[in-house]
Amino acid sequence: MFRRIGSAVVRHPVWTIVAWLIAAVAIVATAPSLPSNSDESSFLPKSYESIKAADLQAKAFPSAFTPAAIALYQRSDGGRLTAEDEQTVARITTELGGKHIDQVQKVVPGQPSKDGRYTLTLVQMDSKNAGQPVQADAAKALRDDLGQLVKGTGLEARLGGSAAQALDQQDSSKRGEALIGIGTFAIILVTLLIIFRAPILAFLPLILIGLVSAIANGLIAYATKLFDLQANSSVSSILIVVLFGVGTDYFLFLMFRYRERLRAGDEPKQAMVNAVGRVGEAIASAAGAVIIAFLALVLSTLGFLKQMGPALAIAVSVTLVAGLTLIPAVVSLIGPKVFWPSKSWQQEPANARFAALGRAVQRRPALTTAVSGAVLVVLSLGTLGYHATFDLASGSMPKTKESMVVQDEMQKAYSAGAAAPTDVYLSSTDGKPLDKSSFDAYAQKLGAVDGVASARMAQVNEGGTTADFTVTLKYEASTDKAIDAVGRVRDVAHADAPEGTEAVVGGMSSIYKDIDSAVNHDYRTVFPVAALLIMVILGLLLRSVVAPWYLIASVGLGFGATLGATVWIFQEAQGKPGLMFMLPVIMYLFVVAIGTDYNILMIARLREEAREGREPREAAGMALRHAGPTVAAAGFILAATFATMMLAGNALLTEMGFAVSFGIAVAAFVMAMFFTPSLTALIGHAAWWPGHADRAEPTADTAPVGSVPAPGGDHSTPAGRRG
């Protein structure tokens, strides 16, 4: 099938390129804009208690005051606020309300801090648009007006709260995307120049993947709108790396094999047909594993991951089609001139380094397996210390951003949980008014819970059927202590609810508690489903029942080593309280799915060598000699491109960039280079049971007439041109 695809594309390269250009113009011109949502509660389904509480609040207290933005004031000299300062703040509050900024519904004064050094202005916005870009725009207008109003007053004012966090997250994301894009571009360009010493070939994948990126983003926007998925600004940064990293991988897989066929004496167009025919199955299987793993995120309960899965699957699908059609079409038009001015493509190098590694694996597969396996096991021990953090806002932007400074200052000046209080909503089950005489006792029980600073009855709805109890925790909303405390609040709220009533608990800590439960659900469902489906892909590719088991086990071990190393670097060495909560899910999918690419390429080459009549150990050594340079180049570029995410300057992308780049490096330079080929050599022919995929088959040589086939088939060279 892949040979037929290669033949069709090489016969009609111009029409293939034109078809891609038409598709790009049509999709980009008509695609809807991709929305973004930074509201953590929107990531959860309606069945979770925190979301039920939010829905109840909207019905029972439609005019309830929930600040979306908070202006924090302090004197420029750091002293206590004077009566004149307080009058100035009251004037500013009134003037802000008179600006009638879009989305702003109410502006009211807040409470001063206990030490008298801080005071607040609270801004309520339209709850229907929480987390949407329009509220970030409102925060920008508020921040600009606030800066003008405090000039010459001796006061400093900063804007925080969810709307301001959305604005800062948006700005941080744009800066991060720019840095990631520049870093990715530079790494791919420089690395390809070093590998091939050919400027055309270095720039070509960047141009082609740029075209693929435009099409993929358009299709993602269509899918997001069609299926009403949640979007998040972090997805754009990840997409840049996936498209250029994975796209360059597939480009390298094809170009190394194309060069190999040219060295074997194939006519240029036939060399491309043979390259697609030989490596197409490995590229398709590798992409299939990645796509399946990403689609497994649809089973997630978190809207953020539900949207990320299909988005990344679409990106890889478009990249796969480009790898089998667009890239072969363009390269076949250019021909061997794509390698200009280098002439190294004309003769096969000795590959001395990889040949030596191949001989080492061939001679001592047991030792190689034991050493590489031991490295992975030792690194995996770090997973025992893993802790999660749930503050997506502070994790997705630097601590120096204004909204993060406000959050930190408020935690010091007020009760740590005051910025995001917990609400307990008590409702009658029969529709009759609540018995108000039970409120004080109920509030006392809530206030007595370990981790609660205070609890009071705040308001009752018009019908008297629902009461809102405000519970202030002793801890900042996203900390483990706050999440544990809100769990205890839930237990008491449910167990001690007066007869004929039921209680639901809302607020940010309650949302984080539910996100924790949702992530644990994903661990139990997404991980096994993704692993099972990848095993099916491997089984179909290798026609084996045995090989997929140890291949997926080795990749799983690579995941453990990656998570362990990340824990040691960020938690132990840097002293962070934990890693971002979605990191293991994302890391599992990237490391397991993309890391499987290199195992697939190496094992497919090993099978090819075995089919030439080599015994398992020799086949493993030859596979490492010939596929090793491809895996090393592709692994380095992909790991380096993911490492550019660390330039974004926020915790989420820094942790993700390190973890995924480290995991890919482990997959390429430990698993694919040593662990997988040496273990396959040890298992021998049994690795291919019940089939005989490694047994020699009589096939027609693809080399042109006049060439002398050398042992190894695809790495054969014409007589007299072995170098």
XYZ file of C-alpha atoms in Angstrom:
723
model
C 0.000 0.000 0.000
C 2.739 2.471 0.945
C 4.655 1.735 -2.255
C 1.499 2.561 -4.233
C 1.127 5.834 -2.318
C 4.761 6.678 -3.039
C 4.367 5.861 -6.742
C 1.223 7.998 -7.093
C 2.810 10.988 -5.357
C 6.088 10.778 -7.276
C 4.219 10.477 -10.595
C 2.074 13.553 -9.829
C 4.139 15.768 -7.502
C 2.825 19.098 -8.806
C -0.826 18.100 -8.407
C -0.081 16.826 -4.904
C 1.481 20.148 -3.901
C -1.352 22.141 -5.522
C -3.934 20.075 -3.622
C -2.193 20.890 -0.330
C -2.039 24.605 -1.134
C -5.737 24.730 -2.076
C -6.654 22.894 1.138
C -4.531 25.302 3.193
C -6.110 28.423 1.677
C -9.660 27.061 1.997
C -9.277 25.883 5.613
C -7.401 28.938 6.906
C -9.824 31.354 5.213
C -12.969 29.729 6.604
C -11.867 28.352 10.013
C -13.469 29.946 13.100
C -11.307 31.614 15.723
C -10.129 29.316 18.508
C -11.641 30.426 21.848
C -9.840 30.185 25.158
C -11.162 29.516 28.642
C -9.139 29.924 31.845
C -11.976 29.082 34.275
C -10.970 25.889 36.100
C -14.595 25.015 36.936
C -15.429 24.767 33.230
C -13.050 21.795 32.963
C -15.327 19.604 35.136
C -18.571 17.820 34.175
C -21.879 18.740 35.824
C -21.902 15.632 38.031
C -19.218 16.935 40.417
C -20.282 18.561 43.685
C -18.427 21.840 43.122
C -20.247 22.319 39.806
C -23.618 21.450 41.387
C -22.861 24.117 44.011
C -22.058 26.694 41.314
C -25.312 25.908 39.504
C -27.270 26.176 42.763
C -25.644 29.526 43.538
C -26.623 30.869 40.090
C -30.282 29.870 40.691
C -30.674 30.732 44.379
C -28.475 33.840 44.468
C -28.415 35.280 40.934
C -27.277 38.662 42.230
C -24.732 37.256 44.700
C -21.520 39.249 44.781
C -18.540 37.179 43.607
C -15.556 39.370 42.748
C -13.913 38.595 39.399
C -11.273 41.288 39.974
C -9.702 42.647 43.164
C -7.783 45.924 43.415
C -5.257 45.805 46.251
C -4.044 49.150 47.661
C -1.070 49.978 49.867
C 0.969 53.099 50.617
C 4.090 53.657 48.481
C 6.156 53.921 51.684
C 4.726 50.672 53.062
C 3.160 52.363 56.113
C -0.347 52.067 57.565
C -3.178 53.606 55.562
C -4.395 56.999 56.848
C -7.962 58.310 56.946
C -7.112 60.403 53.886
C -5.861 57.280 52.079
C -9.107 55.492 52.848
C -11.092 58.431 51.448
C -8.948 58.315 48.296
C -9.645 54.593 47.879
C -13.388 55.229 48.339
C -13.237 57.923 45.636
C -11.327 55.619 43.253
C -13.846 52.841 43.877
C -16.726 55.169 43.013
C -14.984 56.460 39.878
C -14.187 52.938 38.659
C -17.871 52.055 38.986
C -18.760 55.162 36.989
C -16.573 54.087 34.053
C -19.234 51.526 32.989
C -16.607 49.141 31.639
C -17.995 46.256 29.580
C -18.651 43.116 31.725
C -18.315 45.097 34.989
C -21.599 44.901 36.954
C -20.703 46.279 40.369
C -17.702 47.922 42.069
C -17.717 48.027 45.887
C -15.188 48.726 48.669
C -13.579 45.761 50.421
C -12.340 45.232 53.963
C -8.988 46.623 55.166
C -6.379 44.153 56.401
C -5.908 43.582 60.141
C -2.533 45.371 60.130
C -4.067 48.430 58.428
C -1.556 48.410 55.571
C -3.860 47.131 52.804
C -7.415 47.664 51.583
C -9.453 46.458 48.627
C -11.866 47.324 45.843
C -14.005 44.381 44.698
C -15.282 44.163 41.113
C -18.140 41.881 40.077
C -18.450 40.788 36.427
C -21.011 38.880 34.376
C -20.762 35.295 35.683
C -21.885 33.874 32.318
C -18.576 34.914 30.773
C -16.268 33.762 33.591
C -12.876 32.814 32.195
C -13.654 34.171 28.728
C -11.382 36.609 26.810
C -13.940 39.452 27.177
C -13.308 39.512 30.927
C -9.561 39.657 30.333
C -10.266 42.737 28.197
C -12.303 44.213 31.056
C -9.409 43.550 33.449
C -7.044 45.395 31.088
C -9.362 48.429 31.054
C -9.655 48.303 34.870
C -5.901 48.048 35.275
C -5.287 51.033 32.976
C -7.918 53.175 34.720
C -6.654 52.160 38.161
C -3.118 53.222 37.234
C -4.368 56.650 36.183
C -6.535 57.137 39.281
C -3.749 56.439 41.834
C -1.232 58.809 40.245
C -0.114 61.462 42.720
C -2.023 59.918 45.661
C 0.905 58.271 47.448
C -0.807 54.918 46.947
C 0.097 51.852 44.904
C -2.671 49.725 43.375
C -2.490 46.330 41.683
C -5.283 44.330 40.052
C -5.722 40.648 40.837
C -8.544 38.122 40.837
C -9.650 35.619 38.194
C -10.194 38.162 35.385
C -6.760 39.714 35.929
C -5.230 36.226 36.059
C -6.883 35.441 32.707
C -5.323 38.627 31.262
C -1.858 37.857 32.622
C -2.150 34.233 31.516
C -3.067 35.439 28.012
C -0.064 37.778 27.854
C 2.254 35.133 29.282
C 0.974 32.596 26.759
C 1.685 34.919 23.810
C 5.219 35.571 25.039
C 5.731 31.874 25.691
C 4.464 30.918 22.235
C 6.845 33.394 20.603
C 9.850 32.075 22.549
C 8.868 28.452 21.937
C 8.348 29.112 18.226
C 11.714 30.857 17.819
C 13.517 28.212 19.881
C 11.917 25.335 17.984
C 12.719 26.915 14.618
C 16.362 27.545 15.572
C 16.942 24.053 16.993
C 15.492 22.264 13.977
C 17.376 24.481 11.515
C 20.778 24.232 13.213
C 20.499 20.478 13.860
C 19.503 19.673 10.271
C 22.342 21.848 8.959
C 24.798 19.917 11.142
C 23.392 16.515 10.126
C 23.024 17.047 6.375
C 25.136 20.188 5.702
C 22.470 21.126 3.159
C 20.587 24.455 3.523
C 17.679 23.428 1.290
C 17.059 20.320 3.345
C 17.364 22.277 6.600
C 14.756 24.889 5.631
C 12.425 22.528 3.772
C 10.753 20.833 6.780
C 10.186 24.198 8.478
C 8.387 25.546 5.406
C 6.338 22.404 4.825
C 5.428 21.954 8.502
C 4.442 25.639 8.622
C 1.888 24.850 5.890
C 0.762 21.740 7.780
C 0.470 23.814 10.972
C -1.929 26.285 9.325
C -4.164 23.445 8.105
C -4.042 21.616 11.450
C -4.943 24.740 13.443
C -7.900 25.398 11.144
C -9.174 21.827 11.509
C -8.718 22.015 15.288
C -10.774 25.214 15.411
C -13.515 23.497 13.397
C -13.502 20.460 15.718
C -13.512 22.643 18.859
C -16.562 24.540 17.638
C -18.367 21.494 16.199
C -18.067 19.384 19.352
C -18.285 22.325 21.807
C -14.933 21.520 23.403
C -13.142 23.640 26.008
C -10.085 25.491 24.756
C -7.088 26.678 26.760
C -4.220 28.949 25.766
C -1.612 26.341 26.820
C -2.766 24.052 23.972
C -1.362 26.479 21.362
C 2.134 26.268 22.868
C 1.997 22.478 22.953
C 0.727 22.351 19.353
C 3.748 24.291 18.069
C 6.107 21.737 19.560
C 4.072 18.695 18.504
C 3.701 19.827 14.888
C 7.315 20.832 14.360
C 8.830 18.131 16.562
C 6.813 15.178 15.256
C 6.803 16.563 11.701
C 10.591 16.781 11.694
C 10.752 13.225 13.042
C 8.749 11.875 10.118
C 10.759 14.044 7.703
C 13.974 12.533 9.071
C 12.635 8.967 8.934
C 11.900 9.476 5.235
C 15.029 11.442 4.279
C 17.460 9.019 5.913
C 15.830 6.168 3.993
C 15.731 8.207 0.742
C 19.452 8.919 1.071
C 20.048 5.266 1.798
C 18.259 4.213 -1.398
C 20.208 6.781 -3.452
C 23.423 5.301 -2.079
C 22.129 1.879 -3.060
C 22.039 3.076 -6.676
C 18.327 3.759 -7.146
C 17.260 6.323 -9.731
C 16.117 9.429 -7.729
C 12.370 9.085 -8.277
C 12.501 5.335 -7.700
C 14.537 5.998 -4.550
C 11.668 8.065 -3.142
C 9.100 5.421 -4.080
C 11.218 2.752 -2.373
C 11.788 4.998 0.668
C 8.049 5.535 1.156
C 7.436 1.825 0.577
C 10.053 0.785 3.126
C 9.562 3.329 5.900
C 5.904 4.254 5.295
C 4.584 1.428 7.453
C 6.826 2.442 10.363
C 5.781 6.115 10.057
C 2.087 5.201 9.829
C 2.339 2.840 12.815
C 4.263 5.404 14.851
C 1.721 8.105 14.021
C -1.121 5.665 14.702
C 0.223 4.999 18.193
C 0.467 8.746 18.886
C -3.014 9.461 17.505
C -4.596 6.613 19.479
C -2.906 7.747 22.684
C -4.033 11.343 22.218
C -7.588 10.274 21.389
C -7.654 8.327 24.652
C -7.827 11.754 26.330
C -11.449 11.933 25.157
C -12.131 9.559 28.073
C -10.827 12.195 30.494
C -13.319 13.956 32.753
C -11.417 17.253 32.458
C -12.550 19.567 29.664
C -8.991 20.862 29.178
C -7.668 17.384 28.418
C -10.769 16.427 26.420
C -10.005 19.291 24.050
C -6.265 18.680 23.988
C -6.639 15.025 22.927
C -8.554 15.558 19.657
C -6.518 18.714 18.896
C -3.204 16.882 19.105
C -4.627 13.837 17.281
C -5.721 16.096 14.401
C -2.271 17.723 14.313
C -0.468 14.367 14.126
C -2.942 13.011 11.534
C -2.316 15.966 9.221
C 1.438 15.588 9.806
C 1.230 11.873 8.907
C -0.588 12.569 5.620
C 1.994 15.255 4.825
C 4.827 12.850 5.606
C 3.483 10.307 3.109
C 2.417 12.759 0.364
C 3.568 16.389 0.565
C 7.172 15.753 1.642
C 7.802 12.966 -0.938
C 6.218 15.130 -3.662
C 8.407 18.172 -2.945
C 11.627 16.165 -2.489
C 10.994 14.126 -5.656
C 10.693 17.385 -7.614
C 13.975 18.706 -6.213
C 15.781 15.365 -6.420
C 19.302 14.806 -5.047
C 19.906 18.579 -5.265
C 18.082 18.725 -1.912
C 21.428 17.622 -0.398
C 23.406 20.436 -2.116
C 26.212 21.395 -1.632
C 27.136 18.287 0.385
C 28.175 15.208 -1.580
C 28.077 12.839 1.403
C 24.780 11.400 0.146
C 26.707 9.710 -2.694
C 28.556 7.252 -0.495
C 27.654 5.251 2.568
C 29.588 6.325 5.695
C 31.146 3.784 7.978
C 28.807 4.788 10.840
C 31.667 3.687 13.077
C 30.108 4.897 16.326
C 26.782 3.206 15.753
C 28.478 0.149 14.279
C 30.466 -0.157 17.517
C 27.290 0.202 19.595
C 25.650 -2.421 17.409
C 28.529 -4.842 17.955
C 28.358 -4.254 21.722
C 24.631 -5.069 21.782
C 25.241 -8.081 19.552
C 28.011 -9.476 21.780
C 26.461 -8.784 25.209
C 22.683 -8.344 24.959
C 22.093 -9.575 28.535
C 24.504 -7.022 30.046
C 23.068 -4.224 27.878
C 19.521 -5.124 28.921
C 20.470 -5.288 32.607
C 22.369 -1.978 32.691
C 19.828 0.046 30.690
C 16.955 -1.528 32.636
C 18.651 -0.754 35.967
C 19.043 2.926 34.996
C 15.310 3.143 34.273
C 14.361 1.368 37.514
C 16.568 3.617 39.677
C 15.107 6.769 38.112
C 11.589 5.370 38.585
C 12.061 5.321 42.363
C 11.512 9.084 42.370
C 7.812 8.555 41.593
C 7.291 7.530 45.221
C 7.658 11.197 46.257
C 5.197 12.622 43.710
C 2.726 15.298 44.889
C 0.237 17.300 42.793
C -0.586 21.015 42.846
C -3.834 22.364 41.431
C -3.478 26.114 40.935
C -3.624 26.250 37.135
C -3.537 30.068 37.092
C -0.274 30.485 39.003
C 1.163 27.438 37.267
C 0.615 28.926 33.820
C 2.379 32.274 34.373
C 5.427 33.654 36.207
C 5.083 34.715 39.855
C 6.132 38.221 38.849
C 2.861 38.848 36.964
C 0.697 41.488 38.670
C -2.211 39.147 39.475
C 0.198 36.654 41.075
C 1.769 39.425 43.181
C -1.729 40.397 44.384
C -2.508 36.776 45.249
C 0.700 36.431 47.275
C 0.215 39.779 49.055
C -3.394 38.946 49.980
C -2.329 35.634 51.470
C 0.079 37.502 53.746
C -2.231 40.419 54.613
C -5.497 38.516 55.021
C -6.440 34.966 55.973
C -4.846 32.642 53.418
C -8.256 31.370 52.369
C -9.959 34.783 52.329
C -9.270 35.392 48.637
C -11.230 32.271 47.670
C -13.701 31.310 50.436
C -15.625 28.048 50.472
C -19.430 28.176 50.312
C -21.775 25.603 51.823
C -25.272 25.785 50.321
C -27.985 24.262 52.514
C -31.292 23.620 50.714
C -34.620 22.146 51.826
C -35.546 18.913 50.069
C -39.321 19.512 50.158
C -39.363 23.096 48.833
C -40.458 24.544 52.195
C -38.559 27.399 53.922
C -35.576 26.393 56.059
C -35.733 26.449 59.849
C -33.480 29.419 60.662
C -33.140 28.364 64.285
C -30.721 25.608 63.192
C -28.353 27.970 61.367
C -26.147 28.951 64.313
C -25.544 25.352 65.398
C -24.802 24.309 61.806
C -22.352 27.197 61.343
C -20.612 26.251 64.611
C -20.147 22.667 63.410
C -18.661 23.908 60.132
C -16.407 26.336 62.013
C -15.108 23.543 64.247
C -13.729 21.526 61.319
C -9.952 21.151 61.374
C -8.439 23.651 58.902
C -11.368 26.138 59.047
C -10.633 29.691 60.215
C -14.262 30.825 60.431
C -17.795 29.958 59.311
C -20.905 32.106 59.228
C -24.347 32.185 57.669
C -24.050 34.790 54.884
C -27.442 34.965 53.179
C -30.754 33.236 52.479
C -32.509 33.304 49.113
C -35.858 35.075 48.602
C -37.940 31.928 49.092
C -36.017 30.951 52.228
C -35.264 27.526 50.721
C -31.476 27.879 50.369
C -28.922 29.325 52.793
C -25.326 30.240 51.977
C -22.732 29.594 54.693
C -19.344 31.226 54.022
C -16.457 29.081 55.282
C -12.990 30.642 55.334
C -10.143 28.121 55.357
C -6.797 28.647 57.063
C -4.948 27.767 53.859
C -4.630 29.097 50.301
C -7.260 27.458 48.100
C -4.978 25.338 45.889
C -2.793 23.797 48.619
C -2.996 20.170 49.693
C -4.027 21.301 53.182
C -6.947 23.323 51.793
C -8.077 20.431 49.602
C -7.933 18.043 52.566
C -9.779 20.587 54.728
C -12.571 21.058 52.192
C -12.982 17.288 52.135
C -13.595 17.371 55.899
C -15.978 20.322 55.429
C -17.945 18.246 52.935
C -18.171 15.331 55.367
C -19.525 17.551 58.163
C -21.785 19.553 55.826
C -23.433 16.369 54.547
C -23.571 14.438 57.821
C -24.800 17.307 60.034
C -27.257 18.883 57.611
C -30.568 19.380 59.519
C -33.367 16.933 58.800
C -35.160 17.700 55.540
C -32.160 19.486 54.016
C -29.182 18.638 51.848
C -25.861 20.424 51.462
C -23.421 20.978 48.593
C -19.994 22.578 48.955
C -18.605 25.023 46.379
C -15.660 27.378 45.963
C -12.174 27.025 44.477
C -10.894 24.472 47.007
C -13.963 22.353 46.275
C -13.238 22.640 42.541
C -9.622 21.564 43.117
C -10.863 18.656 45.225
C -13.025 17.513 42.316
C -10.206 18.028 39.816
C -8.085 15.742 42.006
C -10.807 13.076 41.835
C -11.149 13.585 38.078
C -7.390 13.155 37.500
C -7.395 9.962 39.589
C -10.256 8.715 37.395
C -8.150 9.508 34.315
C -5.226 7.517 35.705
C -7.515 4.480 36.011
C -9.058 4.830 32.543
C -6.924 6.853 30.115
C -3.629 5.124 30.964
C -4.787 1.520 30.459
C -6.885 2.313 27.362
C -4.001 4.175 25.694
C -1.567 1.349 26.525
C -3.951 -1.325 25.212
C -4.590 0.490 21.932
C -0.880 1.136 21.376
C -0.275 -2.590 21.937
C -2.843 -3.345 19.243
C -0.985 -1.021 16.831
C 2.311 -2.750 17.668
C 0.747 -6.184 17.266
C -0.602 -5.323 13.806
C 2.728 -3.849 12.704
C 4.898 -6.675 14.018
C 2.410 -9.564 13.525
C 3.368 -10.686 16.993
C 1.679 -11.269 20.347
C 4.892 -11.327 22.398
C 6.746 -8.201 21.225
C 3.996 -5.665 22.046
C 3.995 -6.756 25.705
C 7.647 -6.096 26.405
C 7.714 -3.026 24.156
C 4.861 -1.328 26.030
C 6.368 -2.467 29.339
C 9.679 -0.857 28.399
C 7.934 2.384 27.440
C 6.020 2.273 30.737
C 9.330 1.904 32.527
C 10.544 4.945 30.605
C 7.505 6.854 31.853
C 8.323 5.907 35.441
C 11.932 7.008 34.980
C 10.784 10.322 33.517
C 8.296 11.088 36.295
C 10.859 10.077 38.913
C 13.529 12.362 37.448
C 11.022 15.235 37.244
C 10.075 14.764 40.910
C 13.725 14.809 41.949
C 14.515 17.923 39.891
C 11.473 20.061 40.754
C 10.277 18.779 44.130
C 13.468 17.640 45.802
C 16.128 19.900 44.241
C 13.996 23.059 43.827
C 11.818 22.480 46.899
C 8.474 22.879 45.120
C 5.448 21.486 46.992
C 4.390 19.436 43.964
C 4.039 19.156 40.202
C 1.094 20.463 38.170
C -1.793 18.019 38.515
C -2.193 17.176 34.801
C 1.531 16.612 34.206
C 1.551 12.793 34.654
C -1.371 12.375 32.218
C 0.212 14.570 29.557
C 3.657 13.103 30.171
C 2.332 9.550 29.947
C 0.736 10.233 26.586
C 3.704 12.099 25.106
C 6.377 9.764 26.438
C 4.455 6.543 25.809
C 3.044 7.560 22.420
C 5.910 9.535 20.918
C 8.519 7.428 22.690
C 7.004 4.383 20.990
C 7.944 5.965 17.620
C 11.600 5.147 18.178
C 10.888 1.644 19.404
C 8.756 1.085 16.300
C 11.460 2.397 13.954
C 14.165 0.287 15.625
C 12.122 -2.906 15.891
C 10.886 -2.559 12.290
C 14.497 -2.224 11.124
C 15.496 -5.189 13.282
C 12.762 -7.265 11.628
C 13.988 -6.113 8.209
C 17.528 -7.220 9.052
C 16.254 -10.561 10.355
C 14.344 -11.135 7.114
C 17.675 -10.912 5.298
C 18.632 -14.146 7.044
C 20.471 -12.801 10.071
C 20.209 -14.397 13.495
C 18.509 -12.340 16.251
C 21.714 -10.977 17.821
C 23.278 -10.001 14.514
C 19.983 -8.463 13.354
C 19.885 -6.325 16.518
C 23.451 -5.137 15.949
C 22.816 -4.257 12.302
C 19.536 -2.511 13.156
C 21.360 -0.301 15.639
C 24.074 0.452 13.087
C 21.648 1.569 10.383
C 18.634 2.923 12.319
C 20.728 4.360 15.146
C 21.625 7.628 13.347
C 17.961 8.239 12.464
C 16.758 7.607 16.024
C 19.557 9.740 17.485
C 18.872 12.684 15.170
C 15.081 12.493 15.529
C 15.263 11.972 19.294
C 17.623 14.893 19.799
C 15.510 17.290 17.712
C 12.230 16.264 19.345
C 13.677 16.403 22.876
C 15.252 19.784 22.166
C 12.039 21.216 20.708
C 10.049 20.141 23.764
C 12.775 21.640 25.948
C 11.990 25.036 24.364
C 8.751 24.996 26.406
C 10.955 25.769 29.398
C 11.506 29.227 27.860
C 7.845 30.154 28.473
C 8.637 31.191 32.044
C 5.751 29.459 33.826
C 5.640 26.377 36.032
C 3.286 24.315 33.878
C 5.229 24.599 30.613
C 8.612 24.465 32.378
C 7.742 21.203 34.109
C 6.099 19.837 30.967
C 9.034 20.855 28.770
C 11.585 19.194 31.025
C 9.538 16.052 31.615
C 8.627 15.380 27.989
C 12.084 16.228 26.601
C 13.731 14.019 29.237
C 11.248 11.227 28.510
C 11.890 11.407 24.770
C 15.648 11.391 25.363
C 15.212 8.269 27.503
C 12.989 6.694 24.827
C 15.494 7.398 22.043
C 18.880 6.971 23.729
C 18.145 4.304 26.344
C 15.132 2.282 25.249
C 15.363 2.314 21.437
C 19.175 2.247 21.316
C 19.857 -0.358 23.976
C 16.987 -1.825 25.984
C 14.627 -2.805 23.144
C 17.130 -4.269 20.621
C 19.121 -6.117 23.284
C 15.961 -7.558 24.877
C 14.671 -8.601 21.453
C 18.015 -10.264 20.728
C 17.796 -12.168 24.038
C 14.242 -13.359 23.394
C 15.198 -14.396 19.861
C 12.705 -15.865 17.421
C 10.129 -16.213 20.226
C 9.698 -12.403 20.157
C 7.766 -12.788 16.891
C 5.449 -15.590 18.041
C 3.004 -16.812 16.764
C 4.037 -15.421 13.359
C 7.347 -15.639 11.563
C 7.793 -11.973 10.764
C 11.549 -12.244 11.301
C 12.084 -15.133 8.883
C 13.594 -14.520 5.468
C 11.159 -14.100 2.601
C 12.017 -14.338 -1.090
C 11.333 -10.808 -2.402
C 12.288 -8.991 -5.574
C 15.246 -6.678 -5.036
C 14.270 -3.079 -5.446
C 17.749 -2.004 -6.528
C 18.146 -1.170 -10.209
C 19.630 -3.552 -12.721
C 23.400 -3.609 -12.513
C 23.659 -3.154 -8.772
C 25.015 -5.847 -6.551
C 22.823 -6.546 -3.527
C 24.763 -6.545 -0.308
C 23.755 -8.278 2.904
C 21.041 -6.263 4.596
C 18.989 -5.414 1.525
C 18.010 -1.844 2.139
C 21.489 -0.719 3.049
C 23.013 -2.308 -0.059
C 25.174 -0.215 -2.358
C 26.192 -0.591 -5.997
C 29.328 -2.563 -6.632
C 32.457 -0.500 -6.181
C 30.721 2.297 -4.209
C 30.926 1.065 -0.648
C 32.376 3.747 1.628
